[in-house]
Every structure is written in C-alpha cells, then in structure tokens.
Coordinates of C-alpha atoms and ligand atoms in Angstrom, one line a residue:
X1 CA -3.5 13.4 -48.7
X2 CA -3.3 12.0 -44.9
X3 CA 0.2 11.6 -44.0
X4 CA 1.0 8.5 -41.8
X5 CA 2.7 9.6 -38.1
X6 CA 6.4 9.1 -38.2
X7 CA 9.3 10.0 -35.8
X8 CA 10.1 14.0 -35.6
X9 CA 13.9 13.0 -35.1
X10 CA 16.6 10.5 -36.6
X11 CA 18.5 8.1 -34.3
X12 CA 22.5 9.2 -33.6
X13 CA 23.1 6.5 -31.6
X14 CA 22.2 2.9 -30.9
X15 CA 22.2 0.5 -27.6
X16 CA 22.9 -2.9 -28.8
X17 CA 19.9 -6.0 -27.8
X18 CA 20.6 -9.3 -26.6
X19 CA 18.6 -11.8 -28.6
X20 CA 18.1 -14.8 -26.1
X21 CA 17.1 -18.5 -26.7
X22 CA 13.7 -20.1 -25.5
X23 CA 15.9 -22.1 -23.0
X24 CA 17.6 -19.3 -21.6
X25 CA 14.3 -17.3 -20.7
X26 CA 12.4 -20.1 -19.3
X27 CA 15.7 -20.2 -16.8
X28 CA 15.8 -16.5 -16.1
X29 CA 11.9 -16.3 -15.7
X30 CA 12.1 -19.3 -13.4
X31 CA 15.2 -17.9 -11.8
X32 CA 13.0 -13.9 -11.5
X33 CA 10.0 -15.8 -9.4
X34 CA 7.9 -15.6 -12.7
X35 CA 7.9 -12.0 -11.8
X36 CA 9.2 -10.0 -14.9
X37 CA 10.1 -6.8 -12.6
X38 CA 13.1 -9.4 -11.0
X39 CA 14.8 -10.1 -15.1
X40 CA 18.5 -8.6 -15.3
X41 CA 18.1 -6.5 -18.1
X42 CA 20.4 -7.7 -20.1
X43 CA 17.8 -10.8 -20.9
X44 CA 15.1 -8.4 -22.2
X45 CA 14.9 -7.8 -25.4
X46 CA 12.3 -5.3 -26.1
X47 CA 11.6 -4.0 -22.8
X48 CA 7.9 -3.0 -22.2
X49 CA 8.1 -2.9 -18.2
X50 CA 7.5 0.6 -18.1
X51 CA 7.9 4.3 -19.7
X52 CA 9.0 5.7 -16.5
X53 CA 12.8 6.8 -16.6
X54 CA 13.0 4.9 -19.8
X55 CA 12.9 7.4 -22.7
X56 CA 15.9 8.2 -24.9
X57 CA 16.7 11.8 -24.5
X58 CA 17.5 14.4 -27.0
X59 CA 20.9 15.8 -27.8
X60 CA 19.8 18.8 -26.6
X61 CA 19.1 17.4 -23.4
X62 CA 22.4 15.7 -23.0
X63 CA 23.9 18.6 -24.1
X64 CA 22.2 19.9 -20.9
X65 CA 23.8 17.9 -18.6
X66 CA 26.9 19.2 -19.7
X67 CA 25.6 22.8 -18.0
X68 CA 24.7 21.4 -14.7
X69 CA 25.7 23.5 -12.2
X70 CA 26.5 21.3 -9.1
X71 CA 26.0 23.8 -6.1
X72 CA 24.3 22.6 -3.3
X73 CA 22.5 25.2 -1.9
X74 CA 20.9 27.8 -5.2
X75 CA 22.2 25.5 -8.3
X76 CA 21.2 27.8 -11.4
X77 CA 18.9 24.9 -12.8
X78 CA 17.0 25.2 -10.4
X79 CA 16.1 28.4 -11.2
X80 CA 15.7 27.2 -14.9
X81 CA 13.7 24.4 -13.8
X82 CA 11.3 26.8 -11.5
X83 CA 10.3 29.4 -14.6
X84 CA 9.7 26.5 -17.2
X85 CA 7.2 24.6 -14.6
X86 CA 5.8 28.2 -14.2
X87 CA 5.6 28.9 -17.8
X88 CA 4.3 25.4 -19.1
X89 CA 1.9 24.1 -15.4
X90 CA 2.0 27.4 -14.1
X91 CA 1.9 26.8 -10.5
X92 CA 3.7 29.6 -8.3
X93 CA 6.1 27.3 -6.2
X94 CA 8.4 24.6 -7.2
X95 CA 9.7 21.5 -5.0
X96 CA 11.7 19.4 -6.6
X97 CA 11.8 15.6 -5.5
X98 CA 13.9 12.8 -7.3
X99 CA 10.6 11.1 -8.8
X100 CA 7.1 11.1 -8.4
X101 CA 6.3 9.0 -5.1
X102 CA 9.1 11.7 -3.5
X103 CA 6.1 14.6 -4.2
X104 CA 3.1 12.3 -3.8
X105 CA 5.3 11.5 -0.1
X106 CA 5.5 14.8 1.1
X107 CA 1.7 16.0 -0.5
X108 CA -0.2 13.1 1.6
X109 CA 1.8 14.0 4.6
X110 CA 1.3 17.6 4.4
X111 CA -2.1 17.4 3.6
X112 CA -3.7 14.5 5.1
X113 CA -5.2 14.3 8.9
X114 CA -5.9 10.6 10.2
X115 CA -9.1 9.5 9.4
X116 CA -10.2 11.4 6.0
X117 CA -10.9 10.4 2.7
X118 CA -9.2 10.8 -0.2
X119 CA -10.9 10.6 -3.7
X120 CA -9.5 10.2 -6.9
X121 CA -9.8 8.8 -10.4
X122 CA -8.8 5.3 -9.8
X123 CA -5.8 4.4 -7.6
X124 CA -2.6 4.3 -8.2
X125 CA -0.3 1.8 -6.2
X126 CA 2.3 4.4 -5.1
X127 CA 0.3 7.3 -4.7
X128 CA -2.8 5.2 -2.7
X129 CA -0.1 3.8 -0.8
X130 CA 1.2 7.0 0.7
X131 CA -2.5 8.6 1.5
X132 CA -2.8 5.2 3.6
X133 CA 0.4 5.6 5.3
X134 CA -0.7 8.9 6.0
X135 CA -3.6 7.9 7.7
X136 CA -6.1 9.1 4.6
X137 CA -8.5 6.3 2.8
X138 CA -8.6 6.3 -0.8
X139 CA -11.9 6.2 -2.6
X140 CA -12.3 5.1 -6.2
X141 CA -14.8 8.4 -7.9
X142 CA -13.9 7.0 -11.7
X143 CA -16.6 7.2 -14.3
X144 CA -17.8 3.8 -14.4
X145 CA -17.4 3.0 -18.4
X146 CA -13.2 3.0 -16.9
X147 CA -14.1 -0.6 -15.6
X148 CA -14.9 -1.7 -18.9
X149 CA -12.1 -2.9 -20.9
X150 CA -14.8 -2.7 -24.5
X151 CA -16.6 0.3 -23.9
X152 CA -14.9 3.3 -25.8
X153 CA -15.7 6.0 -24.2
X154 CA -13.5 8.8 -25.3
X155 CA -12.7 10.1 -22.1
X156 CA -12.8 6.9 -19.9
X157 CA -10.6 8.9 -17.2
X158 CA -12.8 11.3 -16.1
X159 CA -14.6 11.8 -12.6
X160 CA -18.1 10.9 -11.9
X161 CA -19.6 14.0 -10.4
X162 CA -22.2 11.6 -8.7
X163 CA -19.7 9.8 -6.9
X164 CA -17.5 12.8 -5.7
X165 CA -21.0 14.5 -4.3
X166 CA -22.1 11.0 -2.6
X167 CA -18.8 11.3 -0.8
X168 CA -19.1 14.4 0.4
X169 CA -22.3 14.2 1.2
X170 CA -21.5 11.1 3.5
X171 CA -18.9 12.3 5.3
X172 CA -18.6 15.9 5.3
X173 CA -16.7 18.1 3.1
X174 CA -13.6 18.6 6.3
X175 CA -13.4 14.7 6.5
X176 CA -12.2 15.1 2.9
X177 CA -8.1 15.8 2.7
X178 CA -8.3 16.7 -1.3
X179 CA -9.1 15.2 -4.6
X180 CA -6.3 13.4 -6.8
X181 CA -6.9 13.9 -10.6
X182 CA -4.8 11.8 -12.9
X183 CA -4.6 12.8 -16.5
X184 CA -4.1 9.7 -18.7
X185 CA -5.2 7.6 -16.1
X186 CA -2.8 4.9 -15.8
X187 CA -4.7 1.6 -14.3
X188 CA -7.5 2.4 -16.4
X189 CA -5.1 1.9 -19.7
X190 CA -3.8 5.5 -20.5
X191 CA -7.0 6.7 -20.2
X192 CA -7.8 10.9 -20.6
X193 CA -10.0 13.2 -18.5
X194 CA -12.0 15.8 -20.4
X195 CA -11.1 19.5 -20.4
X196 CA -14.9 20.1 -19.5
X197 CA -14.9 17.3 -16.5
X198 CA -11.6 18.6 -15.3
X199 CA -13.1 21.5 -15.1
X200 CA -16.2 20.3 -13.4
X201 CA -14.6 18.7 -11.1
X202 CA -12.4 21.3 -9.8
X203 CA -15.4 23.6 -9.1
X204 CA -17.7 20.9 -7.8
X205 CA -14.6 20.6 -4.8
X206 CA -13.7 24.1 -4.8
X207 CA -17.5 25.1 -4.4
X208 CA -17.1 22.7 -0.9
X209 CA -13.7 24.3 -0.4
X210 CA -11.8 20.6 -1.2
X211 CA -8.5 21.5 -3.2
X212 CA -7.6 19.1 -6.1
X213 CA -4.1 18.1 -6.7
X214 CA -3.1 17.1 -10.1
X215 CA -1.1 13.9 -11.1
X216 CA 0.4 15.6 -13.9
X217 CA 3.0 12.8 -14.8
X218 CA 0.7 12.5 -18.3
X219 CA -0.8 15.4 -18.5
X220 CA 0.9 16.4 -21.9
X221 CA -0.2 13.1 -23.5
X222 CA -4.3 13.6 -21.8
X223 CA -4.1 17.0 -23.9
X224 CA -3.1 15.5 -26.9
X225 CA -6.9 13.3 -26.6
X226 CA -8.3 16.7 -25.6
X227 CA -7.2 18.1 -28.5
X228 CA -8.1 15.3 -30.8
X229 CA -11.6 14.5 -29.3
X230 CA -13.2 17.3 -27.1
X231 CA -15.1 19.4 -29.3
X232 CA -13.4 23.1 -29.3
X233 CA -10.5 22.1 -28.8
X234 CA -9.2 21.2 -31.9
X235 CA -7.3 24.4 -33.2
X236 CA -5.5 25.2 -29.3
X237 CA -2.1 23.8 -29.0
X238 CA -0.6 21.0 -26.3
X239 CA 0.5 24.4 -24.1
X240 CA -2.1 26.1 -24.1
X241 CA -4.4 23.1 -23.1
X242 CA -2.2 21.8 -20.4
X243 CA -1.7 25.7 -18.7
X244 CA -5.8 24.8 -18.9
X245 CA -5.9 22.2 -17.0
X246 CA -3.5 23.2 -14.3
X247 CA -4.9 26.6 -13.7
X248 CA -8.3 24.9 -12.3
X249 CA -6.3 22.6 -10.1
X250 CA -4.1 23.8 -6.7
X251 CA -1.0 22.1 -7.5
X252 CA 0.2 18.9 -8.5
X253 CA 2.7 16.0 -8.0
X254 CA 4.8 15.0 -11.2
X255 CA 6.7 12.4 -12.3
X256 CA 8.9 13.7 -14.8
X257 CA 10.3 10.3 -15.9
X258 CA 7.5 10.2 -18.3
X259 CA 6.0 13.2 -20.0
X260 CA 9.0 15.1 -19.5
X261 CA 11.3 12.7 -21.4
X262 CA 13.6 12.6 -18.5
X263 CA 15.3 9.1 -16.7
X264 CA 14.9 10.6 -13.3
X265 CA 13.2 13.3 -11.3
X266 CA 10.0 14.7 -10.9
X267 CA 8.5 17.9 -8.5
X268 CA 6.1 18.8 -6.2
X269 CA 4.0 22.1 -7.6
X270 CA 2.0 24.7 -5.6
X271 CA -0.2 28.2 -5.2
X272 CA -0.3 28.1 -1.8
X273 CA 2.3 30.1 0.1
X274 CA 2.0 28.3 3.3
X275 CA 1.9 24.9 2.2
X276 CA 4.7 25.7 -0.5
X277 CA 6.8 26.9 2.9
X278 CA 5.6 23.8 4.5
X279 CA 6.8 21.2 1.9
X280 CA 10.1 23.7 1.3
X281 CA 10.5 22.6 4.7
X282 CA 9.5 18.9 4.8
X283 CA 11.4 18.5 1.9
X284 CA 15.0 18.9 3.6
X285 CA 13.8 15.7 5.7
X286 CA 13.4 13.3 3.0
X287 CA 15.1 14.4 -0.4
X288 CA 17.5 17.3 0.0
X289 CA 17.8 20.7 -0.3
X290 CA 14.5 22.6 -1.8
X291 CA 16.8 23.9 -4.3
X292 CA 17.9 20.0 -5.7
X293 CA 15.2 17.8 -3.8
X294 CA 17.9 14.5 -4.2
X295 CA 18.5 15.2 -8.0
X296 CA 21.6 16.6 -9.7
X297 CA 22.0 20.0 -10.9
X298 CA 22.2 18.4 -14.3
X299 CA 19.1 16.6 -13.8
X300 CA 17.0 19.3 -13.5
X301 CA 18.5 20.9 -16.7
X302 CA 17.4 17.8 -18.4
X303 CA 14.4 17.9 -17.1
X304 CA 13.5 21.9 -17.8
X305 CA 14.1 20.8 -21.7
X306 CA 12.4 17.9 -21.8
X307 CA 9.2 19.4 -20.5
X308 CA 9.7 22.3 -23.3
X309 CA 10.0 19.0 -25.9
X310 CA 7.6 17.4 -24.1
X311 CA 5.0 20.0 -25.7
X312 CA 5.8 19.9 -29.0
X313 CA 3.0 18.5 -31.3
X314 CA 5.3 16.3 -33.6
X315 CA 6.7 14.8 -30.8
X316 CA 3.4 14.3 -29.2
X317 CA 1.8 13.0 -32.4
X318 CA 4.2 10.6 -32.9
X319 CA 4.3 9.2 -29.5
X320 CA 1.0 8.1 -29.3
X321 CA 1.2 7.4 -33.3
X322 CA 3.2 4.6 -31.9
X323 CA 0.8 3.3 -29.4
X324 CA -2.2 3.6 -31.7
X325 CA -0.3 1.5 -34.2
X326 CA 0.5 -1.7 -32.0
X327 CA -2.9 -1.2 -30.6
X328 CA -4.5 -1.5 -33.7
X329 CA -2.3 -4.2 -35.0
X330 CA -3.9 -6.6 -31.8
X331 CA -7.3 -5.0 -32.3
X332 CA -7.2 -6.4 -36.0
X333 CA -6.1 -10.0 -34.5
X334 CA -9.1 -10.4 -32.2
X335 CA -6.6 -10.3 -29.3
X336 CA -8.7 -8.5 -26.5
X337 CA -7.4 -5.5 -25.4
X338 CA -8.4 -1.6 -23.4
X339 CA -10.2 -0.1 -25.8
X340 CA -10.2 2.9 -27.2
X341 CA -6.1 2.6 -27.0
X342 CA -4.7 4.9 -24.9
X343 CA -1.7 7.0 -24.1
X344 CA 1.4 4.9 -23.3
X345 CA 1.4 1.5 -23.9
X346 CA -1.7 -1.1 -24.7
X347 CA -3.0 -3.0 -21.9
X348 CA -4.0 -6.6 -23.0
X349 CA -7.3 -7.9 -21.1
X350 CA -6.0 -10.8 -19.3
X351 CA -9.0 -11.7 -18.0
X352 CA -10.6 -12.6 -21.2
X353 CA -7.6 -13.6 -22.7
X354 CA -7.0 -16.7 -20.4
X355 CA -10.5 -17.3 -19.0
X356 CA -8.8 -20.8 -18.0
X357 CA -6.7 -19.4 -15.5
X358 CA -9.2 -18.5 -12.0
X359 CA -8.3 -14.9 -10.4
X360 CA -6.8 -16.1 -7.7
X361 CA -4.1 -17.7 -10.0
X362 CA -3.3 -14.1 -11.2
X363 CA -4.2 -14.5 -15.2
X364 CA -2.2 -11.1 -15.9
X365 CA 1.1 -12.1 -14.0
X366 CA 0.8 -15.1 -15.4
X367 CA 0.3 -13.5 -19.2
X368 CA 3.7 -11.4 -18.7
X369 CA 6.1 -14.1 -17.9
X370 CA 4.4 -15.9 -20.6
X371 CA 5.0 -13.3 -22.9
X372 CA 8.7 -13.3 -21.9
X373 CA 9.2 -17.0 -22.2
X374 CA 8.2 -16.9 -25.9
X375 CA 9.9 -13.8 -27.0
X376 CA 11.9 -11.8 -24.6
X377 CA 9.1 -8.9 -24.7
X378 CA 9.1 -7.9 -21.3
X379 CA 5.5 -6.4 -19.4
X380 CA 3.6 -5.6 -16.5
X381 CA 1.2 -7.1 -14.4
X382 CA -1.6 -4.4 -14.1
X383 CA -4.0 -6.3 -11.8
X384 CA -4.8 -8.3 -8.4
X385 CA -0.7 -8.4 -8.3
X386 CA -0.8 -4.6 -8.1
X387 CA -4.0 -3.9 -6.1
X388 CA -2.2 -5.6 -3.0
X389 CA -4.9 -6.3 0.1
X390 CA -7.3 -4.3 1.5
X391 CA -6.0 -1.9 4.4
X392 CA -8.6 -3.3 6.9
X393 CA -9.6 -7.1 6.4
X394 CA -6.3 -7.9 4.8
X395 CA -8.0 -10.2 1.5
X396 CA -6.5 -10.1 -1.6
X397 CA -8.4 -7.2 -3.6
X398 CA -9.7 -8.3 -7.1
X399 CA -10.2 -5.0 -9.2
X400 CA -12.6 -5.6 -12.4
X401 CA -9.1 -4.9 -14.6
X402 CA -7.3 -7.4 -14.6
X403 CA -4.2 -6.5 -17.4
X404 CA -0.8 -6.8 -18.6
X405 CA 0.6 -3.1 -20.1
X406 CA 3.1 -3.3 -22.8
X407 CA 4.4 0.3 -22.1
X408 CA 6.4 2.5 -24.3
X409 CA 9.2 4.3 -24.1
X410 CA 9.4 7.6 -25.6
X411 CA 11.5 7.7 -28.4
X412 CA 13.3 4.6 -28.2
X413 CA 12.0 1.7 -30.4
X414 CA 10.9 1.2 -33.9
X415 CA 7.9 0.4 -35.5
X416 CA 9.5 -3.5 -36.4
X417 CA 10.4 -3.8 -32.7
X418 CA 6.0 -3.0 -32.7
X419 CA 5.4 -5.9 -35.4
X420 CA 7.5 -8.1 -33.2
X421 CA 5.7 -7.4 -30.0
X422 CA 2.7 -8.0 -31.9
X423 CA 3.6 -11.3 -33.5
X424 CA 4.4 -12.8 -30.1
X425 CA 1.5 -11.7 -28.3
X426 CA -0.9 -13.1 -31.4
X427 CA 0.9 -16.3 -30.9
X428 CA 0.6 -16.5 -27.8
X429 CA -3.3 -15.6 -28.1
X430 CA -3.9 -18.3 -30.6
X431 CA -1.8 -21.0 -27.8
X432 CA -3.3 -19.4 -24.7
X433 CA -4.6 -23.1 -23.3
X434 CA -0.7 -23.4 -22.8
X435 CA -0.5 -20.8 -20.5
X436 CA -0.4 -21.4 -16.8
X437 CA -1.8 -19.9 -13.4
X438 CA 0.7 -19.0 -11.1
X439 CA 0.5 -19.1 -7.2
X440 CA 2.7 -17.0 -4.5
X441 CA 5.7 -18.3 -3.2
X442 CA 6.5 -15.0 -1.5
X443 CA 4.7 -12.1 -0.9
X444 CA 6.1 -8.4 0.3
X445 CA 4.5 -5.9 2.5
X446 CA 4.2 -2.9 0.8
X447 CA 3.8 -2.3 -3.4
X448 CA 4.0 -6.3 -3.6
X449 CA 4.1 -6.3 -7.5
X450 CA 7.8 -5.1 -7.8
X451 CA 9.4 -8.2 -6.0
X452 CA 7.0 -10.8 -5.4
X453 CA 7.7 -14.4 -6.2
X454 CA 5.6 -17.2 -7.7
X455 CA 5.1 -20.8 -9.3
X456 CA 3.2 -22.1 -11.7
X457 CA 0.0 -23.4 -10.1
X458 CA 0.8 -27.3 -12.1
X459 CA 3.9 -28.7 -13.8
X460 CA 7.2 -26.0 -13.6
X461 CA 6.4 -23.8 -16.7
X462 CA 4.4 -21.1 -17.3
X463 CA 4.3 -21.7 -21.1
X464 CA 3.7 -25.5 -21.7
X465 CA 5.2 -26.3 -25.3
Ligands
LIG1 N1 1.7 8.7 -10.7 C1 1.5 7.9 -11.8 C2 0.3 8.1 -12.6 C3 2.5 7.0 -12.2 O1 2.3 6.3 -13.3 C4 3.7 6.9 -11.4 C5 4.7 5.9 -11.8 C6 3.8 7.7 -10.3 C7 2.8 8.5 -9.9 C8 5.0 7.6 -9.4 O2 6.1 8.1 -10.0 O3 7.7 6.2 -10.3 O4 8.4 8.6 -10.5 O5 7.9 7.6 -8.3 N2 4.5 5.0 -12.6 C9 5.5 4.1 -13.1 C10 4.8 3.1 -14.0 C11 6.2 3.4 -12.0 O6 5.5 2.2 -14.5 O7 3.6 3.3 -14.3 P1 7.6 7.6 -9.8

C-alpha cells in the first residue's frame, strides 16, 4: 500500500503564534510600506517570507552548539566542517563565509575582469548583483519552458545549450568570467536541473575552458527531483547524486541557511589551489579569519550536522512532501500557480491571478500584502520588485514571472498551518477584484525588494472589504 509522506521527527518544543485581528494588520501593513519584508515579526503568523535561516534545528544540532570551540585562529569545527563538505560536495578547499552572498562576494571579485559576461540559469538578485558590482554582465541561458509558469517540464531549471554556445560564440570564450548553475532554481519556482544537463553543461564550458561554479544552496532538494524523475536514477541515494553533480562543477558558493538546516552560515568551495589561496586571502578582508569566515565556532558545528541530515531521504521526502501538498491543495482550487510544484515553497502566478492590476502597479507586491491583510500569512514578492532596473538605461525591468513564493521552512510547520495558508489564499483568489495596485513611495539602490515602500495606487487599502 502507498504510504502518505509524514514528518521523520516529533516536535520537543514549541514557539508560541500571535494570532492578530484584521484591524491590526491592515495598520502594520500600512505602517511596513505595504512591503511585507518591513512586518515585526511578532505580527506574522505563519511566516512564509523565506526558508533561508528559518528552519527548526535538530537536537542534535543544538546539542552541537554546545561543542563549539570558540578559538579564533584553527577552531576544531572548522576542521569538522571542512571533511563533511569534502565528504558530502567534495570540493578540496573550504572558505567559510557567514551566508551565501559572503561566498558569491568574494567568487565574483575573484573571478570576474570588468567587462565579461557571466551566464547562468536565471538570475538571482544577490548573486547578479555582485557579478555587476564586479564589473561582470549577467546573461540569462535558462531553458525557455522556465518562463512559463503552465508548462511542466520536469526539469524547468536546466541550461539551454543553445544559448550558452550563442554566447560564446558572440563574444569569445575569455570574455566569459564563468557559468553560475543553480540547482532548484529559485526565481523560476524551485525549479531542478537535470543530472544529464548538469552534466552537459559542464563539458560544453569546460570543452572552451569556462569553469562553472555551483549555487549549491538547494542542491540536496534538485537531487531529490533527480532521483524521482531522471530516468536511472531512481535506485542512487541523495549522496551519491549530489557528490554527482559537484564533481562536474569547479566549486561552488553555498548558502547553508537552507539545505543545510542551519539559521546562519554558508561557504565558499574550491579545487583550485590558487584561487582557494586567493579567496583564503580575500576572505580576512571581508568576513574573518579563513578558519571562521564571521561565523561562530558553534555555527559551523551546526552546520557540519545539518548537511549530514540534510541528506537523509526521510527528511528529504518529507520536506518536499510538504510543498507538494499545499501545491496541490491550490492546483485543485483553480488558483494559478508554478507548475510542476517545486522545491521550497509554491509560487502563486500573480500575473494571472490579478490581471486587473497593470505591471507597473506590481501585481505580486501587491498579492503579498494582500495575503497578510486577510490572514497574517506572510510572502514574497518574486517579480518586477525583485528584478530592480536595468544596469545601463536604468528602466524598471519586467521579467515574464511575475510571483509571490510562499516559502517553507524546514521542519517547522504543520500540515493545518498548510490548510490555513491555503484557505486564505483561495479566498483571496475567489475576492481578487478587491485587491489593489500599489505604486512606490520610496525606492532603494541596491536589492530594492527588502526595504522599499509603497501605496496603494487608489483609496488607502490594499484589500478593499
Ligand atoms: N543563492 C540562492 C539561490 C539563494 O536563494 C540565496 C538566498 C542566496 C544565494 C544568498 O544567500 O541569503 O545566505 O546570503 N536566498 C534567500 C531567499 C534570501 O529568501 O530566497 P544568503
């Protein structure tokens, strides 16, 4: 008989939720700029911002913490840390930074000579962000069925071989810094990559001499789709499938605030001795010591056994279990969504859902607070908010997703808090003519999305009763 997924652990402690009024969250969403990245906390109450730094760890990680050795120069978990990233990416060196964009930081600057391109499978904000302040270009080589919220393609994150050849082609093979893979591609929904295009890939750039750097901070969850879908690949386990991909690529930048169940920390990963001695050395500028790259001693012991967990099957099969269920409970209700569903959260086509509200009046931003005001389920704008202007003529950049990810934690809510979720955002889906456009009031710099502020584009509410 097929068993149904369900959590491999039982919970030994609880966080108490605020349950909030209508009132009091069209206030706080007014007071946040309509931007749900500026809510205190404390008026959330089943926070789906993010999965980064947000899973509940294990008592044998806490336990951990307990054996973190606090040296600054040679702290024994970093030595743990170092042979589990051997044993489970297998790369040679080990830099660790205090999250993701620390790595991605130090890998663009490293790497990147004013002037040259860098391809990858569909941008994300931080990492784009620090090629262009490195003087690199980014350029989108995504199969195209990714811009297609209804086509279900099963691997939706892979390259387009086409496109990376075009490139080269174009500009030269030296005018080309490296290629960024993503597994689980996170602006296209939590999409995977294909062992076989991975693989592809990496010898298409290699055969030009281009190095590809992983962004490994899914890569556990794009092997459990491998697994599941990629014909052969059925009977290997997670390990053996990520040590897979990782030996094709030449290193990678990880946040470890997502697969690796941690709250903070992440690494920079290498073959190359040179460039490891390089970024050994670059790293004392920015983030610390090489041996503690700005985390804590115990940190890093959290982290070396949360990559171990990370790997496990139950865990894995449950995570996504999780995801597959809310995904399917909004699929069934007509409410238009990424589809296939993919690894960490659902990512509700805005675009479609509000086709009232014009682009420029930011339908997904507009969709989160909305969400908030009617039941304290707290998401992310996934669209023109995030893709910021383009580096050279400065207009607002309109990417064909336009979507609002309800992310989710590891280990850390229950299927109810999923029926909830669901029951708001099929209310709101049936009410959507109430929802309003919003316009900026303020708009930062750099990574706008995290502290923007808006209005609604008529009236003073986003969700008109
Ligand atoms: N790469 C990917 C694919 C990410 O999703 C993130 C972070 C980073 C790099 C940067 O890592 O946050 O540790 O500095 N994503 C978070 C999110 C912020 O909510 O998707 P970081």
């Amino acid at each position: 008989m097929k068993r149904s997924w369900a959590e491999p652990w039982k919970v030994k402690m609880v966080e108490h939720l605020r349950v909030t009024t209508r009132a009091e969250r069209e206030q706080a969403i007014a007071d946040a700029g309509f931007n749900t990245f500026l809510l205190p906390s404390r008026l959330v109450y089943i926070d789906l911002l993010t999965d980064s730094g947000t899973s509940a760890m294990s008592d044998v990680q806490w336990a951990g913490l307990m054996r973190g050795d606090e040296a600054y120069a040679g702290s024994e978990n970093f030595y743990r840390l170092e042979a589990t990233v051997r044993k489970y990416y297998g790369y040679k060196h080990l830099i660790p930074t205090h999250q993701g964009r620390g790595a991605e930081h130090l890998l663009s600057r490293l790497c990147i000579r004013e002037g040259q391109y860098v391809p990858g499978n569909m941008y994300f904000t931080t990492t784009k962000l620090h090629q262009e302040l490195a003087g690199g270009r980014f350029v989108d080589v995504i199969v195209d069925e990714a811009q297609d919220p209804d086509n279900t393609h099963p691997f939706k994150g892979n390259c387009d071989l086409a496109k990376i050849q075009r490139l080269i082609d174009q500009v030269g093979a030296e005018r080309v810094a490296y290629l960024s893979l993503e597994t689980n591609v996170n602006m296209a929904g939590g999409q995977p990559c294909s062992l076989r295009n991975i693989r592809e890939t990496c010898d298409l750039c290699h055969r030009h001499g281009i190095p590809v750097y992983l962004d490994a901070t899914r890569a556990v969850e794009n092997c459990y789709f491998i697994q599941q879908r990629e014909p052969g690949c059925q009977s290997k386990p997670l390990d053996q499938i990520l040590r897979e991909i990782c030996d094709c690529t030449d290193g990678c930048t990880m946040s470890a605030k997502k697969d690796a169940l941690v709250n903070i920390g992440g690494f920079l990963a290498l073959n190359d001795d040179q460039l490891a001695e390089q970024a050994r050395n670059l790293v004392v500028v920015y983030e610390g010591l090489h041996t503690y790259g700005g985390l804590a001693g115990r940190d890093m012991e959290a982290m070396a056994i949360g990559i171990e967990e990370s790997v496990h099957q139950e865990h894995m099969h449950s995570r996504i279990g999780q995801v597959q269920y809310l995904g399917k409970k909004l699929i069934e209700a007509g409410v238009p969504v990424v589809r296939p569903i993919g690894g960490h959260g659902i990512f509700l086509n805005a675009a479609r859902f509000l086709p009232h509200v014009p682009r420029e009046q930011f339908p997904a931003q507009a969709l989160s607070a909305a969400l908030y005001v009617d039941s304290g389920v707290r998401a992310m704008e996934r669209g023109a908010v995030s893709a910021g202007r383009d580096k050279e003529t400065g207009e607002n950049l309109y990417p064909s997703l336009e979507l609002v990810r309800l992310t989710i934690p590891r280990r850390v809510y229950t299927q109810a808090h999923m029926d909830v979720t669901a029951e708001s955002v099929i209310d709101l889906y049936e009410n959507r003519d109430k929802i309003v456009g919003l316009e900026f009031v303020h708009e930062p710099r750099y990574l706008r999305f995290f502290q923007a502020r808006f209005r609604p584009a008529s009236g003073d509410r986003v969700l008109r009763t």
